[in-house]
Short mmCIF file of C-alpha atoms and ligand atoms in Angstrom, two decimals:
data_model
loop_
_atom_site.label_atom_id
_atom_site.label_comp_id
_atom_site.label_asym_id
_atom_site.label_seq_id
_atom_site.Cartn_x
_atom_site.Cartn_y
_atom_site.Cartn_z
CA MET Q 298 6.19 10.21 -3.73
CA LYS Q 299 3.96 11.82 -6.34
CA GLY Q 300 2.85 15.43 -5.96
CA ILE Q 301 -0.80 14.40 -6.21
CA VAL Q 302 -0.46 12.64 -2.85
CA PHE Q 303 1.00 15.78 -1.20
CA ASN Q 304 -1.71 17.97 -2.70
CA GLU Q 305 -4.37 15.61 -1.36
CA LEU Q 306 -2.86 15.81 2.13
CA LEU Q 307 -2.89 19.61 2.02
CA GLU Q 308 -6.44 19.53 0.62
CA MET Q 309 -7.57 17.33 3.54
CA VAL Q 310 -5.98 19.71 6.08
CA GLU Q 311 -7.74 22.66 4.44
CA GLN Q 312 -11.11 20.82 4.43
CA GLN Q 313 -10.87 19.51 7.99
CA HIS Q 314 -9.09 22.54 9.52
CA SER Q 315 -8.12 25.67 7.60
CA LEU Q 316 -5.90 27.15 4.93
CA ALA Q 317 -3.98 28.86 7.76
CA LEU Q 318 -3.00 25.45 9.15
CA VAL Q 319 -1.86 24.36 5.67
CA ASP Q 320 0.45 27.39 5.57
CA GLN Q 321 1.69 26.70 9.11
CA ILE Q 322 2.64 23.08 8.49
CA ILE Q 323 4.39 24.01 5.24
CA THR Q 324 6.36 26.64 7.16
CA ASP Q 325 7.18 24.11 9.92
CA ALA Q 326 8.16 21.30 7.52
CA ALA Q 327 10.04 23.74 5.26
CA PRO Q 328 10.20 21.71 2.03
CA PRO Q 329 12.81 23.19 -0.36
CA HIS Q 330 10.24 24.30 -2.96
CA GLY Q 331 8.01 26.11 -0.45
CA GLY Q 332 5.19 23.55 -0.58
CA ALA Q 333 4.25 24.06 -4.23
CA TYR Q 334 3.71 20.48 -5.37
CA THR Q 335 2.85 19.72 -8.99
CA SER Q 336 0.66 16.64 -9.35
CA VAL Q 337 3.02 14.88 -11.76
CA GLY Q 338 6.21 15.85 -9.88
CA THR Q 339 8.03 13.41 -7.60
CA TYR Q 340 9.21 14.42 -4.12
CA PRO Q 341 11.03 12.64 -1.28
CA ALA Q 342 8.71 10.59 0.96
CA GLY Q 343 10.52 12.27 3.88
CA GLU Q 344 8.63 15.47 3.02
CA MET Q 345 5.36 13.65 3.66
CA VAL Q 346 6.68 12.49 7.04
CA ALA Q 347 7.76 16.07 7.87
CA LEU Q 348 4.31 17.47 6.95
CA VAL Q 349 2.48 14.79 8.95
CA CYS Q 350 4.74 15.39 11.97
CA ALA Q 351 4.17 19.14 11.71
CA LEU Q 352 0.41 18.49 11.55
CA SER Q 353 0.72 16.24 14.59
CA ALA Q 354 2.60 18.92 16.56
CA ARG Q 355 0.00 21.55 15.66
CA THR Q 356 -3.13 19.43 16.28
CA GLY Q 357 -2.00 17.04 19.04
CA ALA Q 358 -3.18 14.02 16.99
CA ALA Q 359 -0.69 11.13 16.70
CA PRO Q 360 1.14 10.87 13.34
CA GLY Q 361 -0.19 7.34 12.78
CA ALA Q 362 -3.79 8.44 13.34
CA LEU Q 363 -3.27 11.31 10.90
CA LEU Q 364 -1.83 8.99 8.24
CA GLU Q 365 -4.81 6.69 8.71
CA ALA Q 366 -7.27 9.56 8.30
CA PHE Q 367 -5.33 10.62 5.23
CA GLY Q 368 -5.60 7.11 3.78
CA GLU Q 369 -9.39 7.30 4.09
CA HIS Q 370 -9.42 10.67 2.38
CA LEU Q 371 -7.16 9.31 -0.41
CA ALA Q 372 -9.39 6.29 -1.04
CA ALA Q 373 -12.39 8.60 -1.53
CA THR Q 374 -10.35 10.78 -3.91
CA PHE Q 375 -9.13 7.76 -5.89
CA ALA Q 376 -12.70 6.45 -6.16
CA ARG Q 377 -13.75 9.80 -7.68
CA MET Q 378 -10.72 10.00 -9.99
CA PHE Q 379 -10.70 6.38 -11.16
CA PRO Q 380 -14.31 5.11 -11.07
CA ASP Q 381 -13.61 2.34 -13.62
CA LEU Q 382 -10.95 0.83 -11.37
CA PHE Q 383 -13.49 0.49 -8.55
CA ALA Q 384 -16.32 -0.65 -10.84
CA ALA Q 385 -14.15 -3.62 -11.87
CA SER Q 386 -14.68 -5.23 -8.42
CA GLY Q 387 -18.01 -5.94 -6.75
CA THR Q 388 -16.81 -6.09 -3.15
CA ALA Q 389 -14.20 -4.34 -1.01
CA LEU Q 390 -12.26 -7.57 -0.41
CA ASP Q 391 -12.14 -8.37 -4.14
CA PHE Q 392 -10.89 -4.87 -4.84
CA ILE Q 393 -8.24 -5.02 -2.09
CA ALA Q 394 -7.15 -8.53 -3.19
CA GLY Q 395 -6.22 -7.00 -6.56
CA VAL Q 396 -4.03 -4.22 -5.17
CA GLU Q 397 -0.75 -5.81 -6.27
CA THR Q 398 -1.82 -7.53 -9.49
CA TYR Q 399 -4.24 -4.92 -10.84
CA VAL Q 400 -4.72 -1.66 -8.91
CA HIS Q 401 -1.12 -0.58 -8.36
CA VAL Q 402 -0.23 -2.00 -11.80
CA GLU Q 403 -2.66 0.54 -13.29
CA VAL Q 404 -1.28 3.24 -10.98
CA ARG Q 405 2.21 2.56 -12.29
CA LYS Q 406 1.00 3.01 -15.88
CA LEU Q 407 -0.34 6.45 -14.94
CA TYR Q 408 2.60 7.42 -12.72
CA PRO Q 409 5.70 5.49 -13.83
CA GLU Q 410 7.80 7.00 -11.02
CA ALA Q 411 5.36 6.00 -8.26
CA GLU Q 412 7.06 4.38 -5.27
CA LEU Q 413 4.61 1.70 -4.33
CA PRO Q 414 4.63 -0.78 -1.47
CA ARG Q 415 4.64 -4.53 -2.07
CA PHE Q 416 1.67 -6.61 -0.97
CA ASP Q 417 1.49 -10.41 -0.76
CA ILE Q 418 -2.14 -11.39 -0.51
CA GLU Q 419 -3.83 -14.50 0.84
CA ARG Q 420 -7.54 -15.28 0.86
CA PRO Q 421 -7.82 -17.87 3.64
CA ARG Q 422 -11.64 -18.02 3.31
CA PRO Q 423 -14.47 -15.96 1.85
CA GLY Q 424 -14.91 -12.82 3.89
CA ALA Q 425 -11.29 -12.67 5.00
CA LEU Q 426 -8.05 -11.49 3.49
CA ALA Q 427 -4.49 -11.30 4.79
CA MET Q 428 -1.98 -8.93 3.27
CA HIS Q 429 1.73 -8.66 3.95
CA TYR Q 430 2.79 -5.03 3.50
CA ARG Q 431 6.44 -4.31 2.73
CA SER Q 432 7.85 -0.87 2.00
CA PRO Q 433 10.94 1.14 2.94
CA ARG Q 434 8.54 4.08 3.43
CA ALA Q 435 6.96 2.31 6.42
CA MET Q 436 3.43 3.67 6.07
CA PRO Q 437 1.14 0.79 7.12
CA GLU Q 438 -1.26 3.31 8.72
CA LEU Q 439 -1.81 4.76 5.26
CA ALA Q 440 -2.71 1.28 4.00
CA VAL Q 441 -5.14 0.81 6.91
CA GLY Q 442 -6.80 4.14 6.14
CA ILE Q 443 -7.08 3.34 2.43
CA ILE Q 444 -8.67 -0.03 3.31
CA ARG Q 445 -11.17 1.74 5.63
CA GLY Q 446 -11.99 4.16 2.83
CA ILE Q 447 -12.52 1.29 0.39
CA GLY Q 448 -14.88 -0.36 2.90
CA LYS Q 449 -16.88 2.88 3.01
CA HIS Q 450 -16.93 3.07 -0.78
CA TYR Q 451 -18.48 -0.41 -1.02
CA ALA Q 452 -20.64 0.24 2.10
CA GLU Q 453 -19.15 -2.79 3.86
CA ARG Q 454 -18.00 -3.03 7.46
CA LEU Q 455 -14.40 -4.23 7.64
CA GLU Q 456 -12.34 -5.13 10.68
CA ILE Q 457 -8.61 -4.61 10.25
CA THR Q 458 -5.97 -6.19 12.47
CA ARG Q 459 -2.33 -5.16 12.35
CA GLU Q 460 0.62 -7.35 13.29
CA ASP Q 461 4.10 -5.84 12.98
CA LEU Q 462 6.74 -8.20 11.58
CA SER Q 463 9.58 -5.68 11.96
CA LEU Q 464 10.43 -2.99 14.51
CA ASP Q 465 10.39 -0.19 11.94
CA ALA Q 466 6.97 -0.82 10.32
CA THR Q 467 8.54 -1.76 6.99
CA SER Q 468 7.01 -5.26 7.22
CA VAL Q 469 3.48 -5.56 8.54
CA ARG Q 470 0.74 -8.15 8.27
CA LEU Q 471 -2.79 -6.78 7.94
CA THR Q 472 -5.82 -8.99 8.28
CA VAL Q 473 -9.07 -7.69 6.85
CA GLU Q 474 -12.36 -9.29 7.78
CA LEU Q 475 -15.83 -8.55 6.51
CA VAL Q 476 -17.98 -8.14 9.64
CA GLY Q 477 -21.18 -6.87 8.07
CA PRO Q 478 -22.76 -4.75 5.40
C1 LIG Y 596 -6.32 -1.68 -2.46
C2 LIG Y 596 -6.01 -0.84 -1.58
C3 LIG Y 596 -4.75 -0.01 -1.56
C4 LIG Y 596 -3.78 -0.06 -0.62
C5 LIG Y 596 -3.78 -0.95 0.61
C6 LIG Y 596 -2.77 0.90 -0.99
C7 LIG Y 596 -1.65 1.19 -0.24
C8 LIG Y 596 -0.72 2.16 -0.53
C9 LIG Y 596 0.31 2.63 0.37
C10 LIG Y 596 0.49 2.14 1.81
C11 LIG Y 596 1.02 3.58 -0.27
C12 LIG Y 596 2.20 4.43 0.29
C13 LIG Y 596 3.54 4.10 -0.25
C14 LIG Y 596 4.26 3.02 0.54
O1 LIG Y 596 3.78 2.59 1.60
O2 LIG Y 596 5.34 2.59 0.07
C15 LIG Y 596 0.45 3.71 -1.58
C16 LIG Y 596 0.89 4.58 -2.55
C17 LIG Y 596 0.14 4.95 -3.62
N1 LIG Y 596 -1.02 4.37 -4.07
FE1 LIG Y 596 -1.97 2.82 -3.22
N2 LIG Y 596 -3.12 1.50 -2.16
C18 LIG Y 596 -4.33 1.01 -2.54
C19 LIG Y 596 -5.07 1.39 -3.63
C20 LIG Y 596 -4.75 2.43 -4.46
C21 LIG Y 596 -5.63 3.01 -5.46
C22 LIG Y 596 -7.07 2.59 -5.71
C23 LIG Y 596 -4.92 3.97 -6.08
C24 LIG Y 596 -5.35 4.89 -7.21
C25 LIG Y 596 -6.17 4.56 -8.12
C26 LIG Y 596 -3.62 4.03 -5.47
C27 LIG Y 596 -2.61 4.89 -5.83
C28 LIG Y 596 -1.45 5.10 -5.14
C29 LIG Y 596 -0.52 6.18 -5.43
C30 LIG Y 596 -0.64 7.23 -6.54
C31 LIG Y 596 0.49 6.08 -4.47
C32 LIG Y 596 1.69 7.01 -4.31
C33 LIG Y 596 2.91 6.51 -5.00
C34 LIG Y 596 3.93 7.61 -5.04
O3 LIG Y 596 3.57 8.74 -4.70
O4 LIG Y 596 5.10 7.40 -5.41
N3 LIG Y 596 -3.54 3.08 -4.49
N4 LIG Y 596 -0.61 2.84 -1.72
#
């Protein structure tokens, strides 16, 4: 996983809590490099899990809820960093529908070592989208959070339903419905 993602997690913890908590979770998770992530570096996804679990232990919030909140934070960061990517779509569902064929394709050009999930997308009708998430990193909550953040970016109200297709969250079906502006 790219260093930029780790730095954004630590940034969110600092914003929502404190720098002291950032230091505590780095101490608890004990990554080999002492928590100094460079944005272009690549680090094991297990370090993200360790940091989120440490944050969960310190705050009492469930790891899944934390990953979801992080996804929302990430979407807002991405929208600031890559405005052209977001300007290319007029609605949240159009943007999300392009995650596999456009968005993550562009991400891979910027970060060739990125470990991205796979999404199979269906548009059963206008205002609805179904996506099949598959990834050995098993982070569907992050996808849900990113989708929520994208809804906020486009000022659209989205309802997200999750259906697990495996026991280990490596295969999950997400249904996204536009429920209002
Ligand atoms: C359309 C909505 C999007 C969804 C649902 C989504 C979902 C995800 C998920 C769940 C991951 C975690 C890795 C995994 O599960 O295997 C991920 C990784 C990532 N995504 Fe997306 N993403 C979206 C849009 C974006 C956008 C707009 C950007 C940036 C412009 C972006 C950049 C990245 C990056 C940099 C990673 C980390 C890859 C790595 O560190 O190796 N994604 N994405």
